[in-house]
Tab-separated table of C-alpha atoms in Angstrom:
chain	number	residue	atom	x	y	z
Y	9	UNK	CA	-15.930	5.055	15.635
Y	10	UNK	CA	-17.184	1.498	15.085
Y	11	UNK	CA	-17.426	2.333	11.403
Y	12	UNK	CA	-13.709	3.120	11.185
Y	13	UNK	CA	-12.861	0.043	13.230
Y	14	UNK	CA	-14.655	-2.070	10.633
Y	15	UNK	CA	-12.722	-0.351	7.853
Y	16	UNK	CA	-9.408	-1.013	9.596
Y	17	UNK	CA	-10.324	-4.675	9.936
Y	18	UNK	CA	-10.938	-4.871	6.194
Y	19	UNK	CA	-7.757	-3.031	5.098
Y	20	UNK	CA	-4.868	-5.201	3.939
Y	21	UNK	CA	-1.511	-3.543	4.688
Y	22	UNK	CA	1.648	-4.556	2.867
Y	23	UNK	CA	5.083	-3.084	3.482
Y	24	UNK	CA	6.823	-2.317	0.194
Y	25	UNK	CA	10.153	-0.584	0.723
Y	26	UNK	CA	12.123	1.879	2.782
Y	27	UNK	CA	15.364	3.792	2.469
Y	28	UNK	CA	17.409	6.659	3.842
Y	29	UNK	CA	18.844	9.379	1.620
Y	30	UNK	CA	21.148	12.326	1.938
Y	31	UNK	CA	20.486	15.212	-0.434
Y	32	UNK	CA	23.504	15.563	-2.712
Y	33	UNK	CA	22.128	18.582	-4.589
Y	34	UNK	CA	19.101	20.787	-3.891
Y	35	UNK	CA	16.233	19.968	-6.248
Y	36	UNK	CA	12.618	20.977	-6.794
Y	37	UNK	CA	10.453	18.361	-8.524
Y	38	UNK	CA	7.226	19.315	-10.277
Y	39	UNK	CA	4.461	16.691	-10.186
Y	40	UNK	CA	6.360	14.483	-7.754
Y	41	UNK	CA	4.403	11.381	-6.784
Y	42	UNK	CA	4.796	8.000	-5.141
Y	43	UNK	CA	3.460	4.862	-6.813
Y	44	UNK	CA	2.197	3.718	-3.416
Y	45	UNK	CA	1.533	5.505	-0.130
Y	46	UNK	CA	4.743	7.223	0.924
Y	47	UNK	CA	5.975	8.871	4.116
Y	48	UNK	CA	9.035	11.117	4.060
Y	49	UNK	CA	10.613	11.864	7.436
Y	50	UNK	CA	12.902	14.922	7.433
Y	51	UNK	CA	15.786	14.260	9.816
Y	52	UNK	CA	17.603	17.529	9.208
Y	53	UNK	CA	17.760	20.106	6.453
Y	54	UNK	CA	15.091	21.672	4.267
Y	55	UNK	CA	11.994	20.153	2.646
Y	56	UNK	CA	8.989	21.956	1.141
Y	57	UNK	CA	5.930	20.804	-0.776
Y	58	UNK	CA	2.874	22.011	-2.664
Y	59	UNK	CA	2.125	25.074	-4.751
Y	60	UNK	CA	2.737	27.281	-1.734
Y	61	UNK	CA	5.948	25.413	-0.863
Y	62	UNK	CA	4.883	24.758	2.705
Y	63	UNK	CA	7.874	24.128	4.964
Y	64	UNK	CA	8.292	20.746	6.641
Y	65	UNK	CA	10.123	21.092	9.948
Y	66	UNK	CA	12.838	18.708	11.066
Y	67	UNK	CA	11.327	15.654	12.737
Y	68	UNK	CA	8.042	16.016	10.849
Y	69	UNK	CA	6.650	13.604	8.252
Y	70	UNK	CA	5.185	14.374	4.829
Y	71	UNK	CA	2.483	11.904	3.799
Y	72	UNK	CA	1.998	11.327	0.073
Y	73	UNK	CA	-1.057	9.182	-0.773
Y	74	UNK	CA	-0.643	6.927	-3.785
Y	75	UNK	CA	-0.613	8.808	-7.081
Y	76	UNK	CA	-1.223	12.270	-5.599
Y	77	UNK	CA	1.037	14.797	-7.315
Y	78	UNK	CA	2.760	17.707	-5.614
Y	79	UNK	CA	5.796	19.944	-6.019
Y	80	UNK	CA	8.525	18.611	-3.729
Y	81	UNK	CA	11.663	20.563	-2.845
Y	82	UNK	CA	14.585	18.859	-1.136
Y	83	UNK	CA	17.514	20.913	0.163
Y	84	UNK	CA	18.092	24.663	0.098
Y	85	UNK	CA	20.251	26.998	-1.949
Y	86	UNK	CA	20.246	29.295	-4.960
Y	87	UNK	CA	21.589	26.594	-7.289
Y	88	UNK	CA	18.515	24.413	-6.899
Y	89	UNK	CA	17.608	22.308	-9.959
Y	90	UNK	CA	14.030	22.554	-11.237
Y	91	UNK	CA	12.887	19.276	-12.797
Y	92	UNK	CA	9.726	17.481	-13.760
Y	93	UNK	CA	9.121	14.078	-12.208
Y	94	UNK	CA	10.364	12.126	-15.216
Y	95	UNK	CA	13.639	14.068	-15.335
Y	96	UNK	CA	14.132	13.529	-11.614
Y	97	UNK	CA	13.419	9.805	-11.863
Y	98	UNK	CA	15.955	9.421	-14.675
Y	99	UNK	CA	18.645	11.281	-12.724
Y	100	UNK	CA	17.723	10.441	-9.145
Y	101	UNK	CA	21.240	9.433	-8.114
Y	102	UNK	CA	22.520	12.913	-8.843
Y	103	UNK	CA	20.318	14.295	-6.091
Y	104	UNK	CA	19.746	11.466	-3.621
Y	105	UNK	CA	22.400	9.168	-2.205
Y	106	UNK	CA	21.504	6.142	-0.073
Y	107	UNK	CA	22.819	6.278	3.478
Y	108	UNK	CA	22.515	3.937	6.442
Y	109	UNK	CA	20.290	5.008	9.306
Y	110	UNK	CA	23.179	4.962	11.778
Y	111	UNK	CA	25.102	7.473	9.627
Y	112	UNK	CA	22.258	9.988	9.412
Y	113	UNK	CA	23.031	11.715	12.707
Y	114	UNK	CA	26.628	12.477	11.719
Y	115	UNK	CA	25.880	13.433	8.107
Y	116	UNK	CA	26.298	17.104	7.240
Y	117	UNK	CA	23.961	16.961	4.240
Y	118	UNK	CA	20.159	17.188	4.438
Y	119	UNK	CA	18.775	13.702	5.180
Y	120	UNK	CA	15.396	11.992	4.810
Y	121	UNK	CA	13.871	8.549	5.341
Y	122	UNK	CA	11.269	7.252	2.882
Y	123	UNK	CA	8.834	4.412	3.573
Y	124	UNK	CA	6.253	3.002	1.143
Y	125	UNK	CA	3.306	0.775	1.991
Y	126	UNK	CA	0.151	-0.484	0.320
Y	127	UNK	CA	-3.271	-0.190	1.963
Y	128	UNK	CA	-6.209	-1.778	0.176
Y	129	UNK	CA	-9.704	-2.461	1.434
Y	130	UNK	CA	-10.305	-6.161	0.803
Y	131	UNK	CA	-7.301	-6.081	-1.565
Y	132	UNK	CA	-9.169	-3.931	-4.091
Y	133	UNK	CA	-9.605	-0.258	-3.196
Y	134	UNK	CA	-6.582	1.840	-2.227
Y	135	UNK	CA	-7.784	3.268	1.063
Y	136	UNK	CA	-6.162	6.712	1.237
Y	137	UNK	CA	-6.302	7.278	-2.514
Y	138	UNK	CA	-10.020	6.476	-2.649
Y	139	UNK	CA	-10.714	9.031	0.081
Y	140	UNK	CA	-9.107	11.706	-2.121
Y	141	UNK	CA	-6.854	12.857	0.709
Y	142	UNK	CA	-4.144	15.271	-0.530
Y	143	UNK	CA	-0.474	15.242	0.571
Y	144	UNK	CA	-0.108	16.752	4.041
Y	145	UNK	CA	2.382	17.266	6.867
Y	146	UNK	CA	2.031	15.170	10.007
Y	147	UNK	CA	2.897	17.670	12.736
Y	148	UNK	CA	3.268	17.152	16.475
Y	149	UNK	CA	3.144	13.379	16.171
Y	150	UNK	CA	6.291	11.710	17.415
Y	151	UNK	CA	4.600	8.300	17.148
Y	152	UNK	CA	4.425	8.379	13.350
Y	153	UNK	CA	8.003	9.653	13.053
Y	154	UNK	CA	9.222	6.926	15.424
Y	155	UNK	CA	7.451	4.226	13.412
Y	156	UNK	CA	9.143	5.403	10.212
Y	157	UNK	CA	12.486	5.254	12.022
Y	158	UNK	CA	11.734	1.792	13.411
Y	159	UNK	CA	10.950	0.516	9.911
Y	160	UNK	CA	14.142	1.787	8.283
Y	161	UNK	CA	16.205	0.542	11.237
Y	162	UNK	CA	14.587	-2.892	10.982
Y	163	UNK	CA	15.448	-3.014	7.282
Y	164	UNK	CA	19.139	-2.823	8.165
Y	165	UNK	CA	19.005	-5.777	10.527
Y	166	UNK	CA	19.638	-9.357	9.520
Y	167	UNK	CA	17.728	-10.859	12.408
Y	168	UNK	CA	15.064	-13.539	12.234
Y	169	UNK	CA	11.477	-12.404	11.757
Y	170	UNK	CA	12.329	-9.166	9.939
Y	171	UNK	CA	9.541	-9.500	7.364
Y	172	UNK	CA	6.960	-10.141	10.071
Y	173	UNK	CA	8.152	-7.130	12.063
Y	174	UNK	CA	7.993	-4.885	8.988
Y	175	UNK	CA	4.434	-6.029	8.301
Y	176	UNK	CA	3.389	-5.352	11.895
Y	177	UNK	CA	5.023	-1.927	11.969
Y	178	UNK	CA	3.355	-1.002	8.669
Y	179	UNK	CA	-0.051	-1.996	10.027
Y	180	UNK	CA	0.475	0.141	13.140
Y	181	UNK	CA	1.683	3.013	10.960
Y	182	UNK	CA	-1.506	2.936	8.892
Y	183	UNK	CA	-3.639	2.974	12.048
Y	184	UNK	CA	-1.655	5.892	13.497
Y	185	UNK	CA	-2.147	7.808	10.248
Y	186	UNK	CA	-5.908	7.337	10.423
Y	187	UNK	CA	-5.931	8.247	14.122
Y	188	UNK	CA	-4.004	11.439	13.357
Y	189	UNK	CA	-6.494	12.410	10.656
Y	190	UNK	CA	-9.512	11.771	12.889
Y	191	UNK	CA	-8.019	13.323	16.041
Y	192	UNK	CA	-7.110	16.538	14.244
Y	193	UNK	CA	-10.341	16.580	12.216
Y	194	UNK	CA	-8.460	16.728	8.950
Y	195	UNK	CA	-10.164	16.366	5.560
Y	196	UNK	CA	-13.631	15.995	7.094
Y	197	UNK	CA	-15.323	16.862	3.800
Y	198	UNK	CA	-13.266	14.299	1.851
Y	199	UNK	CA	-13.977	11.620	4.442
Y	200	UNK	CA	-17.715	12.245	4.543
Y	201	UNK	CA	-18.010	12.413	0.746
Y	202	UNK	CA	-15.741	9.597	-0.387
Y	203	UNK	CA	-16.037	7.023	2.398
Y	204	UNK	CA	-19.760	6.486	1.931
Y	205	UNK	CA	-19.460	3.342	-0.160
Y	206	UNK	CA	-17.436	1.652	2.593
Y	207	UNK	CA	-20.636	1.833	4.636
Y	208	UNK	CA	-22.656	-0.205	2.158
Y	209	UNK	CA	-23.328	-3.468	4.048
Y	210	UNK	CA	-24.027	-5.319	0.795
Y	211	UNK	CA	-20.483	-4.725	-0.443
Y	212	UNK	CA	-19.006	-5.767	2.910
Y	213	UNK	CA	-21.163	-8.910	2.829
Y	214	UNK	CA	-19.881	-9.716	-0.659
Y	215	UNK	CA	-16.240	-9.311	0.353
Y	216	UNK	CA	-16.734	-11.475	3.434
Y	217	UNK	CA	-18.618	-14.181	1.525
Y	218	UNK	CA	-15.980	-14.380	-1.207
Y	219	UNK	CA	-13.155	-14.575	1.322
Y	220	UNK	CA	-14.721	-17.485	3.189
Y	221	UNK	CA	-16.008	-19.395	0.145
Y	222	UNK	CA	-13.096	-19.430	-2.313
Y	223	UNK	CA	-13.517	-23.153	-2.955
Y	224	UNK	CA	-17.239	-22.876	-3.641
Y	225	UNK	CA	-19.583	-21.464	-6.242
Y	226	UNK	CA	-18.942	-17.745	-6.640
Y	227	UNK	CA	-20.909	-17.115	-9.801
Y	228	UNK	CA	-22.727	-13.834	-10.278
Y	229	UNK	CA	-25.956	-15.701	-9.556
Y	230	UNK	CA	-24.711	-16.645	-6.086
Y	231	UNK	CA	-23.231	-13.182	-5.442
Y	232	UNK	CA	-26.516	-11.555	-6.431
Y	233	UNK	CA	-28.308	-13.500	-3.685
Y	234	UNK	CA	-25.700	-12.487	-1.098
Y	235	UNK	CA	-26.010	-8.793	-2.015
Y	236	UNK	CA	-29.780	-9.020	-2.534
Y	237	UNK	CA	-29.574	-7.483	-6.000
Y	238	UNK	CA	-30.421	-8.866	-9.435
Y	239	UNK	CA	-28.005	-11.172	-11.233
Y	240	UNK	CA	-27.844	-8.733	-14.138
Y	241	UNK	CA	-26.923	-5.841	-11.828
Y	242	UNK	CA	-24.465	-7.416	-9.385
Y	243	UNK	CA	-21.468	-7.127	-11.719
Y	244	UNK	CA	-22.165	-3.471	-12.457
Y	245	UNK	CA	-22.776	-2.758	-8.770
Y	246	UNK	CA	-19.500	-4.374	-7.679
Y	247	UNK	CA	-17.434	-2.640	-10.358
Y	248	UNK	CA	-19.049	0.736	-9.680
Y	249	UNK	CA	-17.839	0.655	-6.082
Y	250	UNK	CA	-14.485	-1.082	-6.495
Y	251	UNK	CA	-13.326	-0.417	-10.046
Y	252	UNK	CA	-13.000	-4.133	-10.823
Y	253	UNK	CA	-15.539	-6.725	-11.924
Y	254	UNK	CA	-16.345	-9.446	-9.343
Y	255	UNK	CA	-14.965	-12.413	-11.290
Y	256	UNK	CA	-11.568	-10.719	-11.748
Y	257	UNK	CA	-11.503	-9.957	-8.037
Y	258	UNK	CA	-12.425	-13.560	-7.199
Y	259	UNK	CA	-9.646	-14.939	-9.397
Y	260	UNK	CA	-7.135	-12.610	-7.750
Y	261	UNK	CA	-8.218	-13.771	-4.296
Y	262	UNK	CA	-8.038	-17.420	-5.331
Y	263	UNK	CA	-4.552	-17.031	-6.767
Y	264	UNK	CA	-3.298	-15.157	-3.702
Y	265	UNK	CA	-4.667	-17.951	-1.522
Y	266	UNK	CA	-2.887	-20.472	-3.766
Y	267	UNK	CA	0.407	-18.589	-3.384
Y	268	UNK	CA	-0.009	-18.638	0.377
Y	269	UNK	CA	-0.626	-22.397	0.356
Y	270	UNK	CA	2.411	-22.949	-1.863
Y	271	UNK	CA	4.515	-21.056	0.649
Y	272	UNK	CA	3.139	-22.582	3.832
Y	273	UNK	CA	2.017	-26.133	3.030
Y	274	UNK	CA	3.216	-29.319	1.357
Y	275	UNK	CA	-0.094	-29.940	-0.396
Y	276	UNK	CA	0.036	-31.013	-4.020
Y	277	UNK	CA	-0.630	-28.526	-6.822
Y	278	UNK	CA	-3.813	-30.441	-7.588
Y	279	UNK	CA	-5.103	-30.206	-4.005
Y	280	UNK	CA	-4.216	-26.519	-3.775
Y	281	UNK	CA	-6.093	-25.819	-6.995
Y	282	UNK	CA	-9.195	-27.556	-5.660
Y	283	UNK	CA	-8.950	-25.802	-2.314
Y	284	UNK	CA	-9.033	-22.385	-3.971
Y	285	UNK	CA	-11.879	-23.234	-6.336
Y	286	UNK	CA	-10.352	-24.846	-9.453
Y	287	UNK	CA	-11.623	-28.340	-10.254
Y	288	UNK	CA	-9.492	-28.513	-13.413
Y	289	UNK	CA	-5.814	-28.661	-12.387
Y	290	UNK	CA	-4.554	-27.917	-15.897
Y	291	UNK	CA	-6.714	-24.785	-16.107
Y	292	UNK	CA	-5.552	-23.699	-12.651
Y	293	UNK	CA	-1.902	-24.071	-13.708
Y	294	UNK	CA	-2.461	-22.101	-16.919
Y	295	UNK	CA	-4.160	-19.236	-15.093
Y	296	UNK	CA	-1.502	-19.236	-12.364
Y	297	UNK	CA	1.338	-18.948	-14.878
Y	298	UNK	CA	-0.532	-16.248	-16.784
Y	299	UNK	CA	-0.966	-14.183	-13.609
Y	300	UNK	CA	2.465	-14.636	-12.007
Y	301	UNK	CA	4.668	-15.437	-14.993
Y	302	UNK	CA	5.978	-18.695	-13.484
Y	303	UNK	CA	4.448	-22.166	-12.980
Y	304	UNK	CA	3.042	-22.931	-9.542
Y	305	UNK	CA	5.661	-25.631	-8.958
Y	306	UNK	CA	8.502	-23.287	-9.811
Y	307	UNK	CA	7.204	-20.643	-7.437
Y	308	UNK	CA	7.122	-23.246	-4.667
Y	309	UNK	CA	10.748	-24.216	-5.356
Y	310	UNK	CA	11.761	-20.567	-5.415
Y	311	UNK	CA	10.042	-19.931	-2.088
Y	312	UNK	CA	11.775	-22.982	-0.604
Y	313	UNK	CA	15.183	-21.649	-1.618
Y	314	UNK	CA	14.381	-18.253	-0.130
Y	315	UNK	CA	13.318	-19.848	3.146
Y	316	UNK	CA	16.450	-21.983	3.330
Y	317	UNK	CA	18.659	-18.930	2.892
C-alpha cells in the first residue's frame, strides 16, 4: 500500500474539460478513443462498449484510459449509425447536443456527462495508459459517479475559486479510480507487469532531484551520480523508463516553473530565467517562445488580463 501512496504523491493531475450531452441520434463508433483519460457517466438511456457490446447501466461510469480504443454505442434503436472515429468526430453535432446539467433530469433523450483529466507521473508518464489498463465499467461506486457530477456542476458556476475546485475534484477522482481498481482486484496482471518501473528508486531519486534543483547543474554527469549509473548510460536509462530524454524533461520542468512564476510573482523576466536555471536571459526568452509560441512578457500580460476578468 505504501508503494501506491508514493505513486499517488508523484502523479500530477490536471483537469481538462467536461460537458453534458443528450444523444440526438443513436450511433455506434468503431475505434472510439479519448485523447486524455475520460469518464462517461450514463444518466439515462443506453450505452454499450467493447467487442462484446457490454451494457453500461444507468448511473454507472465508463472509464476510457488515454488512447485506448473501443467500440462505443450511444442510444438504442434500429436506425443506429455505424461510423468510424474520424467520421464521428467530423459529424459529432449530429449525434451529441450539449445540455446543461440542470436540464438532464427533465430531458427525454439519452444523456451522458463526459469528464477528461490528465494524470502523469512526474509530468512525464501517463499513469493509466502506462499500466495498459483497458476501458472498463465502474460498477457499484456512487462516489465516482458523484465526483463526475460535481465536476460538471462546478463547470456551470461562475463562483470564485472554480479552477481550484476543479483541480481538487480531479485529484480526488483519480484517487477513487485507483482505489476502485485495487479494492476490486481489477487488472492485477497489468498492474504487476507494467508498474514495476515505478518501483525503481533510482528513477524516483532522479525526479525528486530535478524538481528541487531546477536552478542548478542538471547535466547528465550530475544525474548519473544521483542515479548511481554511468554518465554514458543515464540518458538511455531515463528514456527507457519514461520515453523522453532527461534534458528534454528538465527543460519542460524549467519552463513550467517559469510559467508558474510569471503567473504568481512580479519578478523580472531575467530573475525568473535565473531561478529556473537559465543564466542567459536572451536564450531563456528564445526557448520560452519556441515552446509556448508567445514571449514570456506577453504571457504575463495575458495572465494578468485573465485574472482581472
